[in-house]
GROMACS .gro file of C-alpha atoms in nm:
model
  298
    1UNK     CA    1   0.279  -3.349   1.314
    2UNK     CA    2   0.310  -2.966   1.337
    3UNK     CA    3   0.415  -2.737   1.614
    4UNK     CA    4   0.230  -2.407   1.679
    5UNK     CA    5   0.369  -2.100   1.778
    6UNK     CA    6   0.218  -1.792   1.861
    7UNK     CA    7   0.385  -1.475   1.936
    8UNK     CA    8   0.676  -1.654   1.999
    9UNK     CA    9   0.536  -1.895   2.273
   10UNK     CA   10   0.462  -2.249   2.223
   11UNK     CA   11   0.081  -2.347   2.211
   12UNK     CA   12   0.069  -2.723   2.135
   13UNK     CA   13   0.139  -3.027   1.824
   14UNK     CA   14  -0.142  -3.120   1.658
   15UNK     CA   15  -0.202  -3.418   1.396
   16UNK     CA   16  -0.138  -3.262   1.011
   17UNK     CA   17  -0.393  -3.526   0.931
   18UNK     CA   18  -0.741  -3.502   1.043
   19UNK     CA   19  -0.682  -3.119   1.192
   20UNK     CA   20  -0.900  -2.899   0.971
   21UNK     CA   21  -0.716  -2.567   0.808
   22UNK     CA   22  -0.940  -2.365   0.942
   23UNK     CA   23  -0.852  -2.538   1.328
   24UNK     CA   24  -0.472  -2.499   1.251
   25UNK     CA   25  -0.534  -2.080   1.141
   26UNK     CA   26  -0.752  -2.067   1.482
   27UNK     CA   27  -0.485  -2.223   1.683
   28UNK     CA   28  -0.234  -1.980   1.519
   29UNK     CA   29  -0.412  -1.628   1.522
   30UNK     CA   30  -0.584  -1.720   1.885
   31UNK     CA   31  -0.914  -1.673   1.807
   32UNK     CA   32  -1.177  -1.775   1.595
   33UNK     CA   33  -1.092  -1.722   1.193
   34UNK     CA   34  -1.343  -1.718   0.901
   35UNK     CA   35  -1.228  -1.790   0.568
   36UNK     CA   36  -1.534  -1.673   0.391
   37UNK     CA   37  -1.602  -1.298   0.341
   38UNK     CA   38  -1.929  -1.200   0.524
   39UNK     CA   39  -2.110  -0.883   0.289
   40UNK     CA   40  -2.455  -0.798   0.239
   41UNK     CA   41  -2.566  -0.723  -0.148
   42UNK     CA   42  -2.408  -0.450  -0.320
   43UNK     CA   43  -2.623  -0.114  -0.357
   44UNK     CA   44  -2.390   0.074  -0.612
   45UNK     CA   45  -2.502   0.418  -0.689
   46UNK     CA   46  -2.329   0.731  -0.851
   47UNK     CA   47  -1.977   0.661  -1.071
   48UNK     CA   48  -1.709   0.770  -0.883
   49UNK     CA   49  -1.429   0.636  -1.097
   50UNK     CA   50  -1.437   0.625  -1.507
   51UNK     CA   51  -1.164   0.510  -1.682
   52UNK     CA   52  -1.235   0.571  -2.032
   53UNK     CA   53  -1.005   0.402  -2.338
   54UNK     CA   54  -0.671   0.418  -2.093
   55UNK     CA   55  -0.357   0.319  -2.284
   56UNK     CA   56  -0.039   0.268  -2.167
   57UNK     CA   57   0.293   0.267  -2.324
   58UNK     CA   58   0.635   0.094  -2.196
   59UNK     CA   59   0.853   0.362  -2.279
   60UNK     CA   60   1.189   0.133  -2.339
   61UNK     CA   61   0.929  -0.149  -2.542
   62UNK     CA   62   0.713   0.076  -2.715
   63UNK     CA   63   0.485  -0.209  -2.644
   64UNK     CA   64   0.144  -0.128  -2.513
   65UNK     CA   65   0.104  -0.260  -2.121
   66UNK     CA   66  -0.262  -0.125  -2.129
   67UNK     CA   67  -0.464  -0.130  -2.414
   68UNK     CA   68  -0.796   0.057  -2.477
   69UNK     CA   69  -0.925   0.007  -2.074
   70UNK     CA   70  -1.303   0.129  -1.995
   71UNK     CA   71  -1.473   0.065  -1.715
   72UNK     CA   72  -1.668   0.226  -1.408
   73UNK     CA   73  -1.669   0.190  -1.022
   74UNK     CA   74  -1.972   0.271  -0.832
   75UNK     CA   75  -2.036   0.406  -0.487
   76UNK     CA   76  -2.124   0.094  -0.242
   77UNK     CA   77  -1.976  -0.184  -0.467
   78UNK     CA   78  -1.622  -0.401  -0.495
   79UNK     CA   79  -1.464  -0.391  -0.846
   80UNK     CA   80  -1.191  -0.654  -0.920
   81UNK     CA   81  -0.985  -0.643  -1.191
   82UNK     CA   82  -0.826  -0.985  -1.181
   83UNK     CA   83  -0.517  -1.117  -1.389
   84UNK     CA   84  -0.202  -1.289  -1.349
   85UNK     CA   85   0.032  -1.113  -1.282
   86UNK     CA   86   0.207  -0.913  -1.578
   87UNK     CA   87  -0.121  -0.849  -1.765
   88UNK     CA   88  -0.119  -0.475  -1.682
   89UNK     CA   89  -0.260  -0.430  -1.348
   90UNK     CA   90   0.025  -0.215  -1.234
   91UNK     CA   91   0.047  -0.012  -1.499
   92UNK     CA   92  -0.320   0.064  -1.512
   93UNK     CA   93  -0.323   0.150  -1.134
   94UNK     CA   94  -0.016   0.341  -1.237
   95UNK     CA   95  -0.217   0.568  -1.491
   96UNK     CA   96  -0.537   0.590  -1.245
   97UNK     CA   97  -0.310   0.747  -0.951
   98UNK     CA   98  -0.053   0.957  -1.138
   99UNK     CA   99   0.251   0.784  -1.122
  100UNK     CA  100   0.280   0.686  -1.495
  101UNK     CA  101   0.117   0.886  -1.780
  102UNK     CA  102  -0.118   0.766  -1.977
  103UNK     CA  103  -0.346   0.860  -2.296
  104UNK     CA  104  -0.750   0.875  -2.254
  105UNK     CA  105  -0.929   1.011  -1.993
  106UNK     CA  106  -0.961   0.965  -1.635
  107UNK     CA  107  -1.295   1.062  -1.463
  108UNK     CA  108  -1.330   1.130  -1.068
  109UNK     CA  109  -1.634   1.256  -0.962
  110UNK     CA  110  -1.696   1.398  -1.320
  111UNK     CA  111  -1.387   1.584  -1.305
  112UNK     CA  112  -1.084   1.503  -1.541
  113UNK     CA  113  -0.761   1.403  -1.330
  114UNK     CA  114  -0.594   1.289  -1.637
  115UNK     CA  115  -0.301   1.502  -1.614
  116UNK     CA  116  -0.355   1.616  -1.228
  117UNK     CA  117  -0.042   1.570  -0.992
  118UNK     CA  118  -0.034   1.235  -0.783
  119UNK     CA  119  -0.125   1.524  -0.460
  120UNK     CA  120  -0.403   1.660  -0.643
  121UNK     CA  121  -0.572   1.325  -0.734
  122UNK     CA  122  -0.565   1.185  -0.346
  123UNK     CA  123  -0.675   1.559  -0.252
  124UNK     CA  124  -0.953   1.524  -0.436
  125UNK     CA  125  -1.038   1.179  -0.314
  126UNK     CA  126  -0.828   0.878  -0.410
  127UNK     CA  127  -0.715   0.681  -0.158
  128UNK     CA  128  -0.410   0.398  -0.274
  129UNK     CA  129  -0.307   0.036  -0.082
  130UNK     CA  130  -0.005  -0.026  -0.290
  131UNK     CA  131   0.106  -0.389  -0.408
  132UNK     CA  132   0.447  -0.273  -0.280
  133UNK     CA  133   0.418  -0.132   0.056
  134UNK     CA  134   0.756  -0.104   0.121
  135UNK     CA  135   0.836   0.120  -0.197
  136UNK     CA  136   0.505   0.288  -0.244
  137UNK     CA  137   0.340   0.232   0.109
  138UNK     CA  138   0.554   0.354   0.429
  139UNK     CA  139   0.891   0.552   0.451
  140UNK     CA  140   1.033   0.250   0.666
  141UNK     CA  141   1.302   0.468   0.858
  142UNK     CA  142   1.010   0.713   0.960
  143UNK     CA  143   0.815   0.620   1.272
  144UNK     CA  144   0.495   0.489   1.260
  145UNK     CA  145   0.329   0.805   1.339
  146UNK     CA  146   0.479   0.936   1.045
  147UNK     CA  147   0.393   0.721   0.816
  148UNK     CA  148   0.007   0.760   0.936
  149UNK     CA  149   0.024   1.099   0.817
  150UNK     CA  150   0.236   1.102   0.505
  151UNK     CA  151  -0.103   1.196   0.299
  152UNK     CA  152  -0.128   1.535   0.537
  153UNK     CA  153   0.123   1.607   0.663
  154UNK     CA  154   0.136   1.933   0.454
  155UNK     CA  155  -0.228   1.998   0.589
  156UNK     CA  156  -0.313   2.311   0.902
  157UNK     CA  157  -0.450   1.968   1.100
  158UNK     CA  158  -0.071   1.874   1.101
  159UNK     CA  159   0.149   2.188   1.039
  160UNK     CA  160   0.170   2.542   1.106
  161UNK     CA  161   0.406   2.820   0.958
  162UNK     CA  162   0.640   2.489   0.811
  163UNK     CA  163   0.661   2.347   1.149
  164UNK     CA  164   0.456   2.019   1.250
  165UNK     CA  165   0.222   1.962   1.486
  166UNK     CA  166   0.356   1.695   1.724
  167UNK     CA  167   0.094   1.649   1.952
  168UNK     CA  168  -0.148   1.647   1.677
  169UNK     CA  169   0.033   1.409   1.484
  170UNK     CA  170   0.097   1.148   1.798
  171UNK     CA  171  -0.269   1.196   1.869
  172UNK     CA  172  -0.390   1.047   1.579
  173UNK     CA  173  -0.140   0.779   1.561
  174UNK     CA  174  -0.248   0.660   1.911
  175UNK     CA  175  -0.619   0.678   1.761
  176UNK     CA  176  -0.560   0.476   1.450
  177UNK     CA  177  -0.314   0.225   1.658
  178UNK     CA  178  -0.671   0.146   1.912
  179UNK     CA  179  -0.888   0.162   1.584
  180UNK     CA  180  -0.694  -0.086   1.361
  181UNK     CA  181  -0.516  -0.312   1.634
  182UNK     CA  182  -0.176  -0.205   1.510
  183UNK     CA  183   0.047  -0.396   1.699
  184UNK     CA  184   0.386  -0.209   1.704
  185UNK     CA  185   0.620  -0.252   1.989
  186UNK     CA  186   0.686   0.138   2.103
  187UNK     CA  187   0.356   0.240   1.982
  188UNK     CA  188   0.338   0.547   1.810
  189UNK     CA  189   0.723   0.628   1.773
  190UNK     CA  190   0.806   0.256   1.644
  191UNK     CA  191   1.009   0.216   1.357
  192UNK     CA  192   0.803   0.101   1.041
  193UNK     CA  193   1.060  -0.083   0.938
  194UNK     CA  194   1.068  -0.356   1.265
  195UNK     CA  195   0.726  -0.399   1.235
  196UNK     CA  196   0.550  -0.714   1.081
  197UNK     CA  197   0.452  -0.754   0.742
  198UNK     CA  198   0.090  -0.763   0.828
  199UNK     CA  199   0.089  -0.502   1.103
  200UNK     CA  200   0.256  -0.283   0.811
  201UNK     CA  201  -0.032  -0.334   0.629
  202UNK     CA  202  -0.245  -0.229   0.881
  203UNK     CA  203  -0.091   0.076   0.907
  204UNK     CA  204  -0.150   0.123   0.535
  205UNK     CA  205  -0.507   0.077   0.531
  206UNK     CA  206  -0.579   0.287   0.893
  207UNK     CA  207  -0.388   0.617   0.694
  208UNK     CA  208  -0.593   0.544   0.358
  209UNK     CA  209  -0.931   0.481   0.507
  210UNK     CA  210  -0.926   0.737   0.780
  211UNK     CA  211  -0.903   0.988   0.496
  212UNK     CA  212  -1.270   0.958   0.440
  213UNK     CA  213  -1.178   0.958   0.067
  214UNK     CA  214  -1.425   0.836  -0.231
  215UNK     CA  215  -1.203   0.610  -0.380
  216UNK     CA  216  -1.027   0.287  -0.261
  217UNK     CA  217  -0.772   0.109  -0.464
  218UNK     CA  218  -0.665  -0.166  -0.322
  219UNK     CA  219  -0.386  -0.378  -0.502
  220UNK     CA  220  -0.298  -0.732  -0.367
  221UNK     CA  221  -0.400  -0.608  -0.041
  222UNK     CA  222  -0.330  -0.945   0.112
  223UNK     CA  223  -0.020  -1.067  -0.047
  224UNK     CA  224   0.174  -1.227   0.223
  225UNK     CA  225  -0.038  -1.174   0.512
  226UNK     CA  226  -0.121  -1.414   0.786
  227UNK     CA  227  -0.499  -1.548   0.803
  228UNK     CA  228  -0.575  -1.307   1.095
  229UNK     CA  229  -0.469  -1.012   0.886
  230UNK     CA  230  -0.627  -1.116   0.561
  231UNK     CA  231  -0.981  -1.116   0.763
  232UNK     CA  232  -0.894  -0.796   0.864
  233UNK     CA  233  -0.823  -0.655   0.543
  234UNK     CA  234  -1.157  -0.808   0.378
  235UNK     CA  235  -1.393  -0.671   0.622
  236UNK     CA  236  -1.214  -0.312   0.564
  237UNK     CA  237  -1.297  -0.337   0.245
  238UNK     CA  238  -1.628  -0.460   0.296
  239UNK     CA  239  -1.692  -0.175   0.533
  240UNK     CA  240  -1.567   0.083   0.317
  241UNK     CA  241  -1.820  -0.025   0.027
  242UNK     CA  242  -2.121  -0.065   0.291
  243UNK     CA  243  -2.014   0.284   0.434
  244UNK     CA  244  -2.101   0.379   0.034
  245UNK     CA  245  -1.702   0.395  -0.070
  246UNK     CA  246  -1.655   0.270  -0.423
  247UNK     CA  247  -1.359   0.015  -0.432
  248UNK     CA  248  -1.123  -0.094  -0.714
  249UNK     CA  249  -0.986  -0.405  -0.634
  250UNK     CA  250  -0.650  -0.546  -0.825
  251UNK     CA  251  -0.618  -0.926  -0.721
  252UNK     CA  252  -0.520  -1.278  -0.838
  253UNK     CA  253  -0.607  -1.469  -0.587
  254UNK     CA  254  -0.914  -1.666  -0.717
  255UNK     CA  255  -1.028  -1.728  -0.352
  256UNK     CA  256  -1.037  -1.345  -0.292
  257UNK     CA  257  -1.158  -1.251  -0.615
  258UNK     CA  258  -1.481  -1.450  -0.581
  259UNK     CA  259  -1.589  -1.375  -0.241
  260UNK     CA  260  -1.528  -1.014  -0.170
  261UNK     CA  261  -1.618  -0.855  -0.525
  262UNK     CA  262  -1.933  -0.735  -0.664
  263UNK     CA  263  -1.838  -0.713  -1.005
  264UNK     CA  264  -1.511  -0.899  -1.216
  265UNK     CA  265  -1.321  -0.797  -1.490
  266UNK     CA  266  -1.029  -0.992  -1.631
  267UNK     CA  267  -0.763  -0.841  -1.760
  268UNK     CA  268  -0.510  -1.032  -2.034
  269UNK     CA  269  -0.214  -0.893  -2.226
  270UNK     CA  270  -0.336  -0.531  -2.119
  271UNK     CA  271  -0.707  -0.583  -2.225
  272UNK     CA  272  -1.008  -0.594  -2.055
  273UNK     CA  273  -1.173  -0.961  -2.172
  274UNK     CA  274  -1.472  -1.032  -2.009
  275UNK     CA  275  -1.704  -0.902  -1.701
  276UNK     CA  276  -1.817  -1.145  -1.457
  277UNK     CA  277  -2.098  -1.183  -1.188
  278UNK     CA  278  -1.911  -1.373  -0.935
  279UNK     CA  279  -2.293  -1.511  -0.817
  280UNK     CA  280  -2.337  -1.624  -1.204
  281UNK     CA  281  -1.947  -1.736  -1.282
  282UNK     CA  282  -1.696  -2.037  -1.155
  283UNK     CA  283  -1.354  -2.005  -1.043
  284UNK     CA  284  -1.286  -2.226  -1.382
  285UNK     CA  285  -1.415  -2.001  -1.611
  286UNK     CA  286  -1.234  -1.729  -1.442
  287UNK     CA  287  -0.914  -1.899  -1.495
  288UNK     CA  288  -0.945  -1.962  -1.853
  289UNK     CA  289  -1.006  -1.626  -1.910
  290UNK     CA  290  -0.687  -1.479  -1.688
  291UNK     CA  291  -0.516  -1.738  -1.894
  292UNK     CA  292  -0.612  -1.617  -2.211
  293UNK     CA  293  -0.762  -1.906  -2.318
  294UNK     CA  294  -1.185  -1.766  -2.360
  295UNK     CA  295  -1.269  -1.375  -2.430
  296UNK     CA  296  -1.588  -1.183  -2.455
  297UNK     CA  297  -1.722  -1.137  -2.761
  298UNK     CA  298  -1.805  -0.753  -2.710
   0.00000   0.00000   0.00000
């Protein structure tokens, strides 16, 4: 038998046995929960992102953490690169939004951001969900409007002659917090750092979205969420590709890799080893290849 709670109240026992997952998640969240991701077909257009033969050094090593990377990501489509964990991921996503350097080139737009400041590069359109959010995502002692502006804060919509604009800044915290359902017990001036896990999240994705940006990376966007908030997340996603965002997706969840991406590539040992259809591919053959045990021929 389990017991359910729900924001801290009790809602009932139910039978382990015979009590679907999808009931349990339902009973938990308090409202209807669907674990598969609901998207249209992809209509990917202009190359917003090209990464073209990225390497990446470890500096104490001297080993190479990413090896010869190309690809593109499109306007209107869902790009996963899936691994396990410790095949380079991070350190590509590193290279792609400044924070480690890199040789090859980086295209946004057309334009070279190779060797552009980490500013510069979400300036010019890169928006970042971190797989950390509590080192690269919020400043957790700053207050939740704050952290929703930590992007612009440096902008004339937030700051005038070095001084910031309050009742800008609290105005579009109280917009995002109605937009995204951010549940945060003082509102705007809650502390990021007594907030949950997934309502943290949230937060994340309302300040990199609302940027109307061209580029999404998203990296284990749902690592140690709760159902409700995974949903959430996915149909962000999905929204941002259907409102003609292009979206680089870092994940190793197989469940999440197959439903919300357009495209797969699998990355091993820092090299790209295969591209996928997820309509023409199985969650086996996926695995094999994260595990390094199949690789494309090209």
């Amino acid at each position: 038998r389990c017991s359910v709670l729900r924001k801290g109240k009790y809602i009932g026992t139910v039978e382990v046995k015979g009590t679907s997952t999808k009931k349990m998640a339902e009973m938990m969240v308090g409202r209807p929960v669907s674990f598969e991701v609901n998207k249209g077909e992809a209509e990917p257009t202009d190359v917003v992102l090209e990464v073209q033969n990225i390497v990446v050094e470890d500096h104490l090593s001297k080993k190479l953490k990413v090896n010869d990377a190309s690809f593109q990501v499109r306007k209107g489509e869902i790009l996963c690169i899936a691994g396990i964990e410790g095949n380079g991921q991070t350190q590509l996503v590193e290279a792609i939004t400044g924070l480690k350097s890199c040789k090859g080139n980086i295209l946004l737009n057309g334009e070279d951001i190779s060797h552009t400041s980490i500013r510069k590069r979400n300036n010019m359109g890169v928006s970042h969900i971190p797989e950390d959010r509590h080192k690269h995502g919020l400043i957790l002692d700053y207050s939740l409007e704050y952290n929703l502006i930590l992007q612009e804060y440096f902008t004339e919509k937030y700051q005038k002659y070095g001084f910031l604009k309050n009742k800008a800044i609290r105005e579009n915290a109280e917009k995002l917090i109605s937009e995204f359902d951010i549940r945060s017990g003082q509102g705007a001036i809650t502390s990021a750092r007594s907030m949950s896990g997934g309502n943290q999240q949230k937060a994340i994705i309302a300040r990199e979205v609302s940027r109307d940006t061209d580029l999404i990376i998203a990296v284990q966007p749902t690592r140690g969420l709760d159902v409700g908030a995974i949903e959430f997340v996915h149909s962000e996603l999905v929204q941002m590709r259907d409102s003609g965002k292009a979206v680089l997706l870092i994940s190793l969840e197989l469940d999440e890799v197959m439903n919300l991406s357009d495209r797969i590539i699998v990355m091993y040992e820092g090299e790209l080893v295969g591209e996928f259809d997820p309509k023409q591919t199985t969650e086996t053959e996926l695995g094999l290849y994260m595990a390094g045990s199949n690789r494309s021929d090209d």
